[in-house]
Short mmCIF file of C-alpha atoms in Angstrom, two decimals:
data_model
loop_
_atom_site.label_atom_id
_atom_site.label_comp_id
_atom_site.label_asym_id
_atom_site.label_seq_id
_atom_site.Cartn_x
_atom_site.Cartn_y
_atom_site.Cartn_z
CA MET A 1 7.74 -76.81 105.29
CA ALA A 2 6.17 -74.50 107.31
CA ALA A 3 3.25 -71.19 106.31
CA GLY A 4 2.19 -67.94 108.24
CA ASP A 5 2.63 -69.93 112.14
CA GLY A 6 6.19 -69.51 113.88
CA ALA A 7 4.26 -72.42 116.24
CA ALA A 8 3.30 -74.52 113.88
CA ALA A 9 7.29 -74.10 113.35
CA ALA A 10 8.67 -75.05 115.89
CA SER A 11 6.15 -78.44 115.80
CA TYR A 12 7.81 -78.97 113.42
CA VAL A 13 11.64 -78.65 114.84
CA ARG A 14 10.43 -80.72 117.77
CA SER A 15 8.64 -83.79 115.97
CA ARG A 16 11.73 -84.57 112.65
CA ALA A 17 14.28 -84.16 116.00
CA GLY A 18 14.54 -87.51 117.11
CA SER A 19 13.13 -89.06 112.97
CA VAL A 20 15.51 -87.08 110.73
CA ARG A 21 18.06 -89.17 111.41
CA ARG A 22 16.65 -92.22 110.44
CA THR A 23 15.54 -91.16 107.69
CA ALA A 24 18.27 -89.05 106.32
CA ARG A 25 18.84 -90.86 103.32
CA ARG A 26 15.56 -90.07 101.66
CA LEU A 27 14.74 -85.73 102.47
CA ASP A 28 13.93 -84.89 98.91
CA ARG A 29 11.88 -86.18 95.99
CA ALA A 30 15.01 -87.49 93.86
CA GLY A 31 16.78 -89.88 96.86
CA ASN A 32 19.38 -86.95 97.05
CA ALA A 33 20.38 -87.71 100.98
CA ASP A 34 23.64 -88.89 102.24
CA ARG A 35 25.00 -88.31 106.33
CA TRP A 36 26.13 -84.85 104.97
CA SER A 37 23.12 -83.48 105.03
CA ASP A 38 20.98 -81.70 106.65
CA ALA A 39 17.63 -80.56 107.03
CA GLU A 40 16.01 -77.63 105.64
CA ILE A 41 12.75 -75.27 106.82
CA GLY A 42 10.83 -72.39 105.24
CA VAL A 43 8.57 -70.69 107.24
CA PHE A 44 6.63 -68.89 105.62
CA TRP A 45 5.15 -65.05 107.68
CA GLU A 46 2.47 -62.97 107.02
CA THR A 47 4.42 -60.58 109.10
CA ALA A 48 7.95 -59.56 109.51
CA PRO A 49 9.51 -62.44 112.58
CA THR A 50 11.46 -60.98 115.32
CA GLU A 51 14.80 -62.23 116.23
CA LEU A 52 13.02 -62.93 119.18
CA ALA A 53 9.88 -64.78 118.39
CA ARG A 54 12.78 -66.33 115.83
CA SER A 55 14.92 -68.13 119.00
CA GLU A 56 11.94 -68.65 121.08
CA LEU A 57 10.92 -70.82 118.11
CA ALA A 58 14.61 -71.96 118.36
CA THR A 59 14.39 -72.69 121.82
CA ALA A 60 11.19 -74.74 121.46
CA GLY A 61 12.00 -77.36 118.32
CA GLY A 62 14.77 -78.25 120.75
CA ALA A 63 17.59 -76.83 119.30
CA ARG A 64 20.75 -77.02 121.47
CA ASP A 65 22.90 -74.66 120.20
CA SER A 66 21.36 -71.52 117.02
CA ARG A 67 23.21 -68.76 115.27
CA LEU A 68 20.53 -66.53 114.10
CA PHE A 69 21.18 -64.56 111.65
CA GLU A 70 20.78 -60.79 110.21
CA TYR A 71 18.19 -59.89 107.55
CA ASP A 72 19.51 -60.67 104.06
CA ALA A 73 17.92 -57.68 102.09
CA GLY A 74 18.93 -59.25 98.00
CA GLU A 75 17.01 -62.45 99.32
CA GLN A 76 14.41 -60.58 101.35
CA VAL A 77 14.93 -64.20 103.57
CA TRP A 78 16.41 -64.67 107.20
CA CYS A 79 17.96 -67.55 108.10
CA ASP A 80 18.43 -69.54 111.77
CA ASP A 81 21.12 -72.34 112.34
CA LEU A 82 19.36 -74.54 114.11
CA TYR A 83 21.57 -77.54 115.86
CA LEU A 84 19.31 -80.52 117.22
CA GLY A 85 20.50 -83.40 119.90
CA VAL A 86 23.40 -82.34 120.43
CA GLY A 87 25.24 -78.77 120.27
CA SER A 88 27.67 -77.32 117.71
CA PRO A 89 28.92 -78.40 115.68
CA ALA A 90 28.93 -83.04 115.88
CA GLY A 91 24.25 -82.57 116.03
CA LEU A 92 21.99 -82.25 113.02
CA LEU A 93 22.26 -78.73 111.43
CA VAL A 94 18.47 -77.51 110.61
CA GLU A 95 18.60 -74.52 108.58
CA VAL A 96 15.44 -72.86 108.95
CA VAL A 97 14.86 -69.97 106.04
CA HIS A 98 12.02 -67.54 107.25
CA GLN A 99 10.62 -65.34 104.42
CA LEU A 100 7.33 -63.36 103.81
CA ALA A 101 4.22 -64.51 102.28
CA ALA A 102 4.16 -62.09 99.74
CA ALA A 103 8.10 -61.95 98.94
CA THR A 104 7.57 -65.33 97.81
CA SER A 105 4.83 -65.07 95.84
CA GLN A 106 7.62 -61.71 94.45
CA VAL A 107 9.58 -64.71 93.67
CA LEU A 108 7.00 -66.33 91.06
CA ASP A 109 6.19 -63.52 90.13
CA ALA A 110 10.11 -62.57 88.99
CA VAL A 111 10.11 -66.14 87.65
CA LEU A 112 7.34 -67.38 86.27
CA VAL A 113 5.95 -64.07 85.22
CA ASP A 114 8.93 -61.56 83.68
CA HIS A 115 11.01 -64.85 83.15
CA SER A 116 13.89 -64.11 85.93
CA PRO A 117 17.54 -65.88 85.82
CA ASP A 118 17.88 -65.28 88.95
CA PRO A 119 19.97 -68.79 90.29
CA ALA A 120 18.22 -67.85 93.89
CA ALA A 121 15.01 -67.24 92.42
CA LEU A 122 14.90 -70.32 90.93
CA ASN A 123 16.54 -72.14 94.06
CA VAL A 124 13.19 -70.34 95.84
CA VAL A 125 11.27 -72.23 93.69
CA ASP A 126 12.34 -75.52 93.32
CA GLY A 127 12.13 -75.06 97.30
CA LEU A 128 8.74 -74.88 97.37
CA LEU A 129 7.55 -77.70 94.44
CA ASP A 130 10.64 -80.21 96.00
CA GLY A 131 9.27 -79.47 100.14
CA MET A 132 7.00 -81.59 102.37
CA PRO A 133 4.23 -79.17 103.69
CA PHE A 134 3.71 -79.80 107.21
CA HIS A 135 1.58 -76.54 108.36
CA GLY A 136 -0.04 -73.95 105.57
CA VAL A 137 -1.07 -76.78 103.21
CA ASP A 138 -3.68 -74.56 101.22
CA LEU A 139 -0.87 -71.51 100.91
CA LEU A 140 1.44 -73.67 100.48
CA SER A 141 -0.65 -75.57 96.78
CA GLY A 142 -1.54 -72.67 95.63
CA TRP A 143 2.12 -71.92 94.82
CA ARG A 144 3.13 -75.17 94.11
CA GLU A 145 0.29 -74.67 91.36
CA ARG A 146 1.78 -71.63 89.76
CA ALA A 147 5.30 -73.14 90.05
CA ALA A 148 4.00 -76.48 87.73
CA MET A 149 4.41 -75.68 84.35
CA TYR A 150 7.69 -74.14 83.93
CA PRO A 151 7.19 -71.17 81.01
CA ARG A 152 9.03 -72.32 77.16
CA GLU A 153 10.22 -68.53 77.69
CA LEU A 154 12.12 -69.14 81.41
CA ALA A 155 13.70 -71.72 79.68
CA VAL A 156 15.42 -69.86 77.38
CA ALA A 157 16.07 -66.59 79.61
CA VAL A 158 17.94 -68.92 81.43
CA ILE A 159 19.93 -71.05 78.48
CA GLU A 160 20.66 -67.09 77.13
CA SER A 161 22.30 -66.65 80.30
CA ALA A 162 23.80 -69.73 81.52
CA GLY A 163 25.15 -69.79 78.20
CA VAL A 164 26.92 -67.03 77.77
CA ILE A 165 30.35 -69.67 78.44
CA ASP A 166 32.58 -66.56 77.56
CA HIS A 167 36.88 -67.36 77.46
CA PHE A 168 36.86 -70.82 77.41
CA TRP A 169 40.70 -70.96 75.34
CA ARG A 170 41.45 -70.52 78.48
CA TRP A 171 41.85 -73.51 79.58
CA GLU A 172 45.36 -74.12 76.82
CA MET A 173 47.06 -70.77 78.54
CA LEU A 174 46.21 -71.93 81.90
CA ILE A 175 48.26 -75.76 80.76
CA GLU A 176 50.79 -74.16 79.59
CA ARG A 177 51.19 -71.82 83.02
CA ARG A 178 50.98 -74.89 85.03
CA ASN A 179 48.19 -73.17 86.67
CA PRO A 180 46.14 -76.64 88.00
CA VAL A 181 44.13 -74.87 90.43
CA LEU A 182 42.85 -71.65 88.37
CA PHE A 183 42.49 -74.44 85.52
CA ALA A 184 40.38 -76.58 87.38
CA GLY A 185 37.87 -73.76 88.57
CA LEU A 186 37.13 -73.01 84.55
CA LEU A 187 36.30 -77.32 84.24
CA SER A 188 33.76 -76.19 87.82
CA SER A 189 32.30 -73.08 86.35
CA VAL A 190 31.61 -73.87 82.89
CA SER A 191 30.56 -78.00 84.12
CA GLN A 192 27.70 -75.63 86.01
CA GLN A 193 26.38 -73.93 82.86
CA LEU A 194 26.18 -76.71 81.31
CA LEU A 195 24.07 -77.96 84.13
CA THR A 196 21.97 -74.67 84.02
CA MET A 197 21.60 -74.92 80.86
CA LEU A 198 20.16 -78.54 80.87
CA LEU A 199 17.89 -77.91 83.67
CA ALA A 200 16.35 -75.26 81.87
CA LEU A 201 16.24 -77.51 78.85
CA ASN A 202 14.38 -80.53 80.66
CA ARG A 203 12.07 -77.20 82.02
CA ARG A 204 13.31 -78.59 86.45
CA TYR A 205 13.96 -75.30 88.17
CA GLY A 206 17.24 -74.66 90.28
CA PRO A 207 20.33 -74.74 89.69
CA LYS A 208 21.46 -76.96 92.77
CA HIS A 209 23.91 -78.41 92.26
CA LYS A 210 24.55 -80.38 95.23
CA TRP A 211 24.33 -83.25 93.03
CA LEU A 212 24.66 -84.51 89.50
CA PRO A 213 21.17 -84.34 87.94
CA THR A 214 19.59 -88.19 86.73
CA ASN A 215 16.86 -88.27 84.24
CA LEU A 216 17.25 -85.81 81.96
CA ASP A 217 15.44 -85.90 79.30
CA LEU A 218 16.91 -84.19 77.04
CA ALA A 219 20.97 -84.48 77.54
CA PRO A 220 24.14 -85.52 76.08
CA ASP A 221 24.92 -89.28 76.10
CA ASP A 222 26.70 -90.19 78.50
CA LEU A 223 26.37 -87.29 80.68
CA ASP A 224 26.53 -88.31 83.90
CA ARG A 225 30.10 -90.64 83.05
CA ARG A 226 31.65 -88.33 80.25
CA LEU A 227 30.67 -85.48 82.98
CA ARG A 228 32.33 -87.34 85.79
CA GLN A 229 35.44 -88.53 83.49
CA VAL A 230 36.45 -84.39 82.64
CA PHE A 231 37.29 -84.26 86.17
CA ALA A 232 39.77 -87.81 85.47
CA VAL A 233 41.57 -87.15 82.70
CA ALA A 234 44.62 -85.11 81.82
CA PRO A 235 43.67 -81.40 80.96
CA ALA A 236 43.55 -80.78 77.10
CA ASN A 237 41.65 -84.24 77.57
CA ALA A 238 39.25 -83.14 80.51
CA ALA A 239 38.99 -78.82 78.07
CA GLU A 240 38.46 -81.19 74.79
CA MET A 241 35.54 -83.61 76.54
CA LEU A 242 34.46 -80.63 78.23
CA ALA A 243 33.97 -78.63 74.89
CA GLU A 244 32.15 -81.48 73.47
CA LEU A 245 29.53 -81.71 75.99
CA VAL A 246 29.09 -78.11 75.63
CA GLU A 247 28.48 -78.28 71.54
CA GLU A 248 25.95 -80.99 72.02
CA THR A 249 24.36 -79.51 74.52
CA PHE A 250 24.26 -76.19 72.29
CA THR A 251 22.52 -78.47 69.76
CA LEU A 252 19.70 -80.02 72.21
CA VAL A 253 19.61 -76.11 72.17
CA GLU A 254 19.12 -75.08 68.60
CA THR A 255 16.49 -77.95 68.05
CA GLU A 256 14.17 -77.67 71.03
CA LEU A 257 14.31 -73.60 71.59
CA PRO A 258 15.28 -72.39 68.11
CA GLU A 259 14.35 -69.20 69.76
CA VAL A 260 17.55 -69.05 71.33
CA ASP A 261 20.21 -67.35 69.31
CA ILE A 262 22.75 -70.87 69.22
CA THR A 263 24.36 -69.05 66.67
CA ARG A 264 25.69 -66.10 69.48
CA LEU A 265 26.38 -68.51 72.71
CA ARG A 266 27.95 -70.63 69.61
CA ALA A 267 30.50 -68.16 68.67
CA ILE A 268 31.32 -66.80 72.23
CA PHE A 269 32.19 -70.28 72.85
CA ARG A 270 34.13 -70.52 70.10
CA HIS A 271 35.96 -67.71 70.14
CA ARG A 272 40.05 -68.24 71.15
CA ARG A 273 42.83 -65.45 71.15
CA PRO A 274 46.23 -66.95 69.71
CA PRO A 275 49.17 -66.36 71.72
CA LEU A 276 51.71 -63.70 70.29
CA ASP A 277 54.66 -66.50 69.89
CA HIS A 278 56.54 -62.92 67.61
CA PRO A 279 55.83 -59.27 68.41
CA PRO A 280 53.26 -57.86 66.35
CA LEU A 281 54.54 -55.98 63.28
CA ALA A 282 53.74 -52.74 63.07
CA GLN A 283 50.81 -50.93 60.35
#
């Protein structure tokens, strides 16, 4: 992670070219990396980088192949995919994210002051805390100090957003319609909302659900095993098991963050539209 210096970022890419493969299993502080993992570099600029500057950085870093994407106005970033060692797709993928330092400060304001539950913004803050600084340590340290204390108000906002689990009753409909594609999608989306709530409850930024979270102090008992079982048992059992996890999470939220409108979240989650076995009678 480099701040305000493209040359430093290029030097970083070069320095990592021979070592990233050897350290691929310990790229983040949680130890979550495997043979499918890539490397991610954040570069923070005082002024907007030109496409030429980004291309020269990739070349200086030893990239065999590179793909430079247009500016993403929504997330305020420029993204580059670089391949080290050999070209695409067999080389080591290095994802470089460029952002103005001022834009990063704005993201921190949105999350820490305005308590925005926006997943992309939360992931930016998580990356600032999780990355290994290479250059511009003072700037990064300042951002980290700001984000060190996860605001209680942010946890409330994230849970009140992720906790709106609507139309869960459709699991029964999808089973009867023999639609495993949408049923699997329902299980997956609700599971991700569940994990997002638990991350917020435990004051963890995210949600990057590339790995199942571990070492959560506040979570349903035996969460990892039970959540994996949801995707391994018969459909009706899966829905019932997932519903239990959601309900237990709501109970934890009710205890730890009573200001969350848990009554509303429960009502939305428990709502069930009954099937029409007979035509309704006209009034």
